[in-house]
């Protein structure tokens, strides 16, 4: 595929691989069957890598824990588009951020891709002492500061089960009669309903939803072409759940072509997630004026 086509149609994979190494598979990045799963994607967001990842043909941005064989995240960017993508500073444990430069991709604003792994409820990171709840609160504040600089695309394993809870302010466009205390300059969100095959919630639900609502973000799972049902993403012997997400704003949703939960593999308890973005929608050089897009109507009209 030509570089121009890759720049216009970006495919992103998000996957908790549960360690770069395993007893069964050794170094997974030396296993051809494992590599075939992510190689079609120019941007690959991995969680629980446990050690820094490097892979031929890709530039890698890693954030791993110093003295723990646990957690860790990475974003792999194919070399052919790496000139347009830079790592953005982030001090939050198990979060790595990269910036898609608007000048390179012909966008109105930069796009920030945040890849996160949030620790399960009731666990903490020995090196930082942060719980998963505290991670989500830190991420909430970080996104709030980052949002004015560009568009947010958030993905990862958040270990947050939210069932079918609403991830935006309900009836936020109800006008003067509304009892919801929102600012006068607040712009209502046009968000479609969300489905989920996971009806359960856990203790991460509130901080996770607070993060989304505070930053006007919403979950793409269960309301996007390719996944209208909210498929389960984590399959374990003691039960299955939906805890891996793609998340963005209503404004950025117009660039999303589809999102899909891929098939379960032998390499992880988590299914890979796929997102396609059509960036040509945001390129004024590609969009034709409406009056030039159709033939003229017959004279009697």
Tab-separated table of C-alpha atoms in Angstrom:
chain	number	residue	atom	x	y	z
A	1	UNK	CA	0.000	0.000	0.000
A	2	UNK	CA	1.347	3.450	-0.920
A	3	UNK	CA	2.371	5.842	1.843
A	4	UNK	CA	-0.400	8.211	0.730
A	5	UNK	CA	-3.020	5.482	1.226
A	6	UNK	CA	-1.610	4.561	4.646
A	7	UNK	CA	-1.746	8.232	5.679
A	8	UNK	CA	-5.367	8.536	4.567
A	9	UNK	CA	-6.651	5.237	5.984
A	10	UNK	CA	-5.050	4.523	9.337
A	11	UNK	CA	-5.680	1.130	10.927
A	12	UNK	CA	-4.923	0.804	14.631
A	13	UNK	CA	-4.685	-2.410	16.628
A	14	UNK	CA	-5.114	-2.493	20.409
A	15	UNK	CA	-4.154	-5.709	22.213
A	16	UNK	CA	-3.209	-6.877	25.699
A	17	UNK	CA	-0.674	-9.560	24.803
A	18	UNK	CA	-0.070	-10.711	28.402
A	19	UNK	CA	3.723	-10.518	28.224
A	20	UNK	CA	6.183	-10.490	25.353
A	21	UNK	CA	7.398	-13.902	26.540
A	22	UNK	CA	5.570	-16.996	27.705
A	23	UNK	CA	6.411	-20.542	28.741
A	24	UNK	CA	4.448	-21.947	25.787
A	25	UNK	CA	5.593	-19.562	23.055
A	26	UNK	CA	8.921	-18.152	24.257
A	27	UNK	CA	9.546	-14.719	22.715
A	28	UNK	CA	6.211	-14.036	21.022
A	29	UNK	CA	7.816	-11.559	18.630
A	30	UNK	CA	9.808	-14.458	17.159
A	31	UNK	CA	6.629	-16.477	16.573
A	32	UNK	CA	5.428	-16.014	12.983
A	33	UNK	CA	1.800	-16.757	13.838
A	34	UNK	CA	1.827	-14.100	16.562
A	35	UNK	CA	3.463	-11.491	14.319
A	36	UNK	CA	0.989	-12.115	11.493
A	37	UNK	CA	-1.774	-10.840	13.770
A	38	UNK	CA	-0.410	-7.295	14.157
A	39	UNK	CA	1.797	-6.833	11.066
A	40	UNK	CA	-1.071	-5.570	8.824
A	41	UNK	CA	-1.490	-2.531	11.076
A	42	UNK	CA	0.594	0.658	10.741
A	43	UNK	CA	-0.103	1.562	14.393
A	44	UNK	CA	-0.095	-1.134	17.087
A	45	UNK	CA	-0.949	-0.410	20.741
A	46	UNK	CA	0.114	-3.219	23.083
A	47	UNK	CA	-0.499	-3.657	26.812
A	48	UNK	CA	1.203	-5.838	29.448
A	49	UNK	CA	4.369	-6.150	27.393
A	50	UNK	CA	6.435	-6.422	30.662
A	51	UNK	CA	9.618	-5.421	28.806
A	52	UNK	CA	10.469	-2.952	26.058
A	53	UNK	CA	9.484	-4.034	22.566
A	54	UNK	CA	11.361	-3.491	19.319
A	55	UNK	CA	10.246	-4.960	16.023
A	56	UNK	CA	11.691	-4.672	12.488
A	57	UNK	CA	9.875	-2.184	10.276
A	58	UNK	CA	8.408	-0.283	13.217
A	59	UNK	CA	9.428	2.571	15.452
A	60	UNK	CA	8.595	1.783	19.075
A	61	UNK	CA	7.474	3.980	21.971
A	62	UNK	CA	7.649	2.096	25.280
A	63	UNK	CA	6.693	2.780	28.886
A	64	UNK	CA	7.649	-0.109	31.150
A	65	UNK	CA	7.975	-0.500	34.903
A	66	UNK	CA	11.566	-0.343	36.128
A	67	UNK	CA	11.739	-3.193	38.650
A	68	UNK	CA	8.575	-5.173	38.010
A	69	UNK	CA	7.934	-8.006	35.607
A	70	UNK	CA	4.408	-6.763	35.073
A	71	UNK	CA	2.403	-4.165	33.149
A	72	UNK	CA	4.082	-2.005	30.551
A	73	UNK	CA	2.736	-0.526	27.308
A	74	UNK	CA	4.051	0.122	23.828
A	75	UNK	CA	3.001	1.819	20.593
A	76	UNK	CA	4.562	0.489	17.405
A	77	UNK	CA	4.503	2.812	14.371
A	78	UNK	CA	5.395	1.568	10.909
A	79	UNK	CA	8.456	3.332	9.513
A	80	UNK	CA	6.667	4.583	6.402
A	81	UNK	CA	4.547	6.994	8.487
A	82	UNK	CA	6.871	7.458	11.487
A	83	UNK	CA	7.953	10.924	10.332
A	84	UNK	CA	4.445	12.121	11.110
A	85	UNK	CA	4.176	10.555	14.570
A	86	UNK	CA	6.096	11.609	17.657
A	87	UNK	CA	6.037	10.467	21.262
A	88	UNK	CA	4.392	12.913	23.652
A	89	UNK	CA	5.612	13.161	27.284
A	90	UNK	CA	3.502	11.355	29.884
A	91	UNK	CA	4.579	10.454	33.415
A	92	UNK	CA	1.647	8.179	34.263
A	93	UNK	CA	2.610	4.567	34.907
A	94	UNK	CA	1.554	2.160	32.125
A	95	UNK	CA	0.494	4.927	29.729
A	96	UNK	CA	2.281	5.874	26.513
A	97	UNK	CA	1.221	8.723	24.210
A	98	UNK	CA	2.043	9.539	20.610
A	99	UNK	CA	1.001	12.533	18.504
A	100	UNK	CA	-0.129	12.339	14.881
A	101	UNK	CA	1.037	15.655	13.441
A	102	UNK	CA	-1.704	17.579	11.666
A	103	UNK	CA	0.767	19.012	9.144
A	104	UNK	CA	1.840	15.522	8.043
A	105	UNK	CA	-1.637	13.984	7.837
A	106	UNK	CA	-3.400	17.152	6.555
A	107	UNK	CA	-5.663	17.351	9.601
A	108	UNK	CA	-7.284	20.331	11.267
A	109	UNK	CA	-5.697	19.381	14.610
A	110	UNK	CA	-3.180	16.899	15.957
A	111	UNK	CA	-4.463	13.507	17.100
A	112	UNK	CA	-3.116	12.149	20.380
A	113	UNK	CA	-3.227	8.360	20.746
A	114	UNK	CA	-3.093	7.299	24.394
A	115	UNK	CA	-2.400	3.623	25.053
A	116	UNK	CA	-3.122	2.595	28.641
A	117	UNK	CA	-3.057	-0.401	30.941
A	118	UNK	CA	-4.987	0.136	34.167
A	119	UNK	CA	-4.306	-2.259	36.998
A	120	UNK	CA	-7.193	-4.432	38.195
A	121	UNK	CA	-9.232	-3.344	41.205
A	122	UNK	CA	-7.551	-3.767	44.616
A	123	UNK	CA	-4.027	-4.027	43.188
A	124	UNK	CA	-1.192	-1.494	43.162
A	125	UNK	CA	2.083	-0.836	41.417
A	126	UNK	CA	4.974	-1.503	43.832
A	127	UNK	CA	7.226	1.141	42.284
A	128	UNK	CA	4.632	3.928	42.275
A	129	UNK	CA	2.117	2.767	44.858
A	130	UNK	CA	-0.729	3.807	42.530
A	131	UNK	CA	-3.945	1.824	42.420
A	132	UNK	CA	-5.986	1.383	39.270
A	133	UNK	CA	-8.492	3.927	40.560
A	134	UNK	CA	-5.699	6.462	41.098
A	135	UNK	CA	-4.371	5.732	37.609
A	136	UNK	CA	-7.761	6.576	36.132
A	137	UNK	CA	-7.886	9.815	38.121
A	138	UNK	CA	-4.409	10.758	36.895
A	139	UNK	CA	-5.428	9.935	33.337
A	140	UNK	CA	-8.547	12.087	33.762
A	141	UNK	CA	-6.425	15.118	34.704
A	142	UNK	CA	-3.840	14.429	31.994
A	143	UNK	CA	-6.483	14.239	29.241
A	144	UNK	CA	-8.075	17.433	30.525
A	145	UNK	CA	-4.760	19.257	30.036
A	146	UNK	CA	-4.039	17.577	26.692
A	147	UNK	CA	-7.447	18.047	25.036
A	148	UNK	CA	-6.982	21.731	24.075
A	149	UNK	CA	-3.903	20.710	22.051
A	150	UNK	CA	-5.715	18.236	19.785
A	151	UNK	CA	-8.099	15.324	19.396
A	152	UNK	CA	-7.959	12.398	21.818
A	153	UNK	CA	-8.028	8.711	20.853
A	154	UNK	CA	-7.742	6.540	23.945
A	155	UNK	CA	-7.321	2.776	23.902
A	156	UNK	CA	-6.152	-0.089	26.070
A	157	UNK	CA	-7.040	-2.515	28.821
A	158	UNK	CA	-8.771	-0.463	31.516
A	159	UNK	CA	-9.927	-3.369	33.705
A	160	UNK	CA	-13.146	-1.362	34.024
A	161	UNK	CA	-16.487	-3.110	33.650
A	162	UNK	CA	-19.270	-0.598	33.042
A	163	UNK	CA	-22.122	-2.801	31.832
A	164	UNK	CA	-24.527	-0.622	29.861
A	165	UNK	CA	-24.005	2.455	32.009
A	166	UNK	CA	-24.267	5.790	30.181
A	167	UNK	CA	-20.892	7.397	29.406
A	168	UNK	CA	-22.140	10.944	28.792
A	169	UNK	CA	-24.456	13.481	30.424
A	170	UNK	CA	-27.961	12.224	29.755
A	171	UNK	CA	-30.427	14.807	28.399
A	172	UNK	CA	-27.667	17.405	28.250
A	173	UNK	CA	-29.582	19.250	25.521
A	174	UNK	CA	-32.818	19.639	27.436
A	175	UNK	CA	-32.555	23.441	27.445
A	176	UNK	CA	-33.551	25.976	30.070
A	177	UNK	CA	-35.739	23.498	31.950
A	178	UNK	CA	-32.824	21.156	32.610
A	179	UNK	CA	-31.849	20.548	36.222
A	180	UNK	CA	-28.354	19.389	35.204
A	181	UNK	CA	-25.768	21.989	36.371
A	182	UNK	CA	-23.756	22.445	33.146
A	183	UNK	CA	-21.941	25.586	31.920
A	184	UNK	CA	-23.725	28.054	29.630
A	185	UNK	CA	-21.193	27.418	26.854
A	186	UNK	CA	-21.565	23.630	27.054
A	187	UNK	CA	-22.163	22.016	23.632
A	188	UNK	CA	-24.520	18.992	23.808
A	189	UNK	CA	-23.114	15.668	22.611
A	190	UNK	CA	-24.838	13.666	19.909
A	191	UNK	CA	-23.993	10.153	21.092
A	192	UNK	CA	-25.848	7.016	19.897
A	193	UNK	CA	-26.901	4.326	22.398
A	194	UNK	CA	-24.277	1.778	23.424
A	195	UNK	CA	-24.756	-1.987	23.689
A	196	UNK	CA	-22.681	-4.439	25.711
A	197	UNK	CA	-22.671	-8.189	26.138
A	198	UNK	CA	-21.061	-7.624	29.544
A	199	UNK	CA	-23.822	-6.505	31.898
A	200	UNK	CA	-21.666	-6.494	35.051
A	201	UNK	CA	-19.766	-3.604	36.629
A	202	UNK	CA	-16.840	-3.362	39.041
A	203	UNK	CA	-15.297	-0.789	41.356
A	204	UNK	CA	-13.456	0.920	38.469
A	205	UNK	CA	-16.791	1.885	36.902
A	206	UNK	CA	-17.150	5.284	38.578
A	207	UNK	CA	-13.619	6.688	38.022
A	208	UNK	CA	-13.646	5.335	34.454
A	209	UNK	CA	-16.987	6.955	33.602
A	210	UNK	CA	-15.964	10.156	35.415
A	211	UNK	CA	-12.872	10.322	33.191
A	212	UNK	CA	-15.008	9.998	30.062
A	213	UNK	CA	-17.726	12.451	31.093
A	214	UNK	CA	-15.273	15.044	32.416
A	215	UNK	CA	-13.445	15.058	29.079
A	216	UNK	CA	-16.435	14.627	26.738
A	217	UNK	CA	-15.198	11.236	25.554
A	218	UNK	CA	-17.227	8.110	24.878
A	219	UNK	CA	-16.650	4.413	24.325
A	220	UNK	CA	-16.720	3.211	20.699
A	221	UNK	CA	-17.374	-0.424	21.653
A	222	UNK	CA	-21.014	-1.335	21.197
A	223	UNK	CA	-21.997	1.710	19.126
A	224	UNK	CA	-19.694	1.636	16.089
A	225	UNK	CA	-19.947	-0.071	12.714
A	226	UNK	CA	-18.308	-3.474	13.157
A	227	UNK	CA	-19.230	-3.792	16.836
A	228	UNK	CA	-22.828	-2.769	17.466
A	229	UNK	CA	-23.267	-5.511	20.085
A	230	UNK	CA	-20.405	-4.684	22.450
A	231	UNK	CA	-18.544	-7.966	22.111
A	232	UNK	CA	-16.621	-9.427	25.057
A	233	UNK	CA	-12.885	-8.742	24.900
A	234	UNK	CA	-11.394	-10.809	27.733
A	235	UNK	CA	-12.033	-14.562	27.962
A	236	UNK	CA	-10.965	-16.337	31.167
A	237	UNK	CA	-11.867	-19.694	32.770
A	238	UNK	CA	-13.663	-17.890	35.615
A	239	UNK	CA	-15.689	-15.643	33.306
A	240	UNK	CA	-15.592	-13.235	30.367
A	241	UNK	CA	-15.799	-9.450	30.286
A	242	UNK	CA	-15.557	-6.266	28.232
A	243	UNK	CA	-12.606	-4.300	29.613
A	244	UNK	CA	-10.618	-3.370	26.472
A	245	UNK	CA	-11.819	-0.214	24.734
A	246	UNK	CA	-11.380	2.330	21.994
A	247	UNK	CA	-12.530	5.754	23.215
A	248	UNK	CA	-12.796	9.152	21.541
A	249	UNK	CA	-14.852	12.340	21.299
A	250	UNK	CA	-18.037	12.917	19.316
A	251	UNK	CA	-16.145	15.317	17.059
A	252	UNK	CA	-13.535	12.680	16.192
A	253	UNK	CA	-16.151	9.971	15.578
A	254	UNK	CA	-16.698	11.300	12.045
A	255	UNK	CA	-13.231	9.972	11.161
A	256	UNK	CA	-13.972	6.442	12.394
A	257	UNK	CA	-14.774	4.005	9.574
A	258	UNK	CA	-15.281	0.943	11.727
A	259	UNK	CA	-14.185	-0.853	14.885
A	260	UNK	CA	-13.990	-4.609	15.291
A	261	UNK	CA	-13.240	-7.124	18.033
A	262	UNK	CA	-10.990	-9.727	16.406
A	263	UNK	CA	-11.029	-13.477	16.975
A	264	UNK	CA	-9.676	-15.016	20.180
A	265	UNK	CA	-6.102	-16.329	19.843
A	266	UNK	CA	-3.882	-18.743	21.745
A	267	UNK	CA	-1.457	-15.943	22.649
A	268	UNK	CA	-3.563	-14.041	25.202
A	269	UNK	CA	-6.786	-14.084	27.212
A	270	UNK	CA	-7.614	-10.775	25.501
A	271	UNK	CA	-8.927	-10.410	21.976
A	272	UNK	CA	-7.251	-7.870	19.662
A	273	UNK	CA	-9.285	-4.760	18.795
A	274	UNK	CA	-9.152	-3.076	15.396
A	275	UNK	CA	-10.005	0.532	14.536
A	276	UNK	CA	-9.999	2.151	11.083
A	277	UNK	CA	-9.800	5.922	10.625
A	278	UNK	CA	-10.502	7.628	7.300
A	279	UNK	CA	-8.415	10.762	7.664
A	280	UNK	CA	-9.325	12.000	4.185
A	281	UNK	CA	-12.683	13.049	5.690
A	282	UNK	CA	-10.809	15.761	7.580
A	283	UNK	CA	-8.648	16.807	4.633
A	284	UNK	CA	-10.052	19.934	2.929
A	285	UNK	CA	-8.002	19.069	-0.165
A	286	UNK	CA	-9.923	15.809	-0.558
A	287	UNK	CA	-13.439	16.997	0.258
A	288	UNK	CA	-15.229	18.471	-2.759
A	289	UNK	CA	-17.735	21.299	-2.406
A	290	UNK	CA	-21.253	19.895	-2.188
A	291	UNK	CA	-22.424	21.616	-5.412
A	292	UNK	CA	-19.652	19.858	-7.386
A	293	UNK	CA	-20.433	16.390	-6.050
A	294	UNK	CA	-23.714	15.882	-7.945
A	295	UNK	CA	-25.030	16.396	-11.474
A	296	UNK	CA	-27.292	19.364	-12.046
A	297	UNK	CA	-30.995	18.683	-11.664
A	298	UNK	CA	-33.208	18.741	-14.809
A	299	UNK	CA	-34.582	22.212	-15.710
A	300	UNK	CA	-38.163	21.444	-14.577
A	301	UNK	CA	-36.878	21.135	-11.011
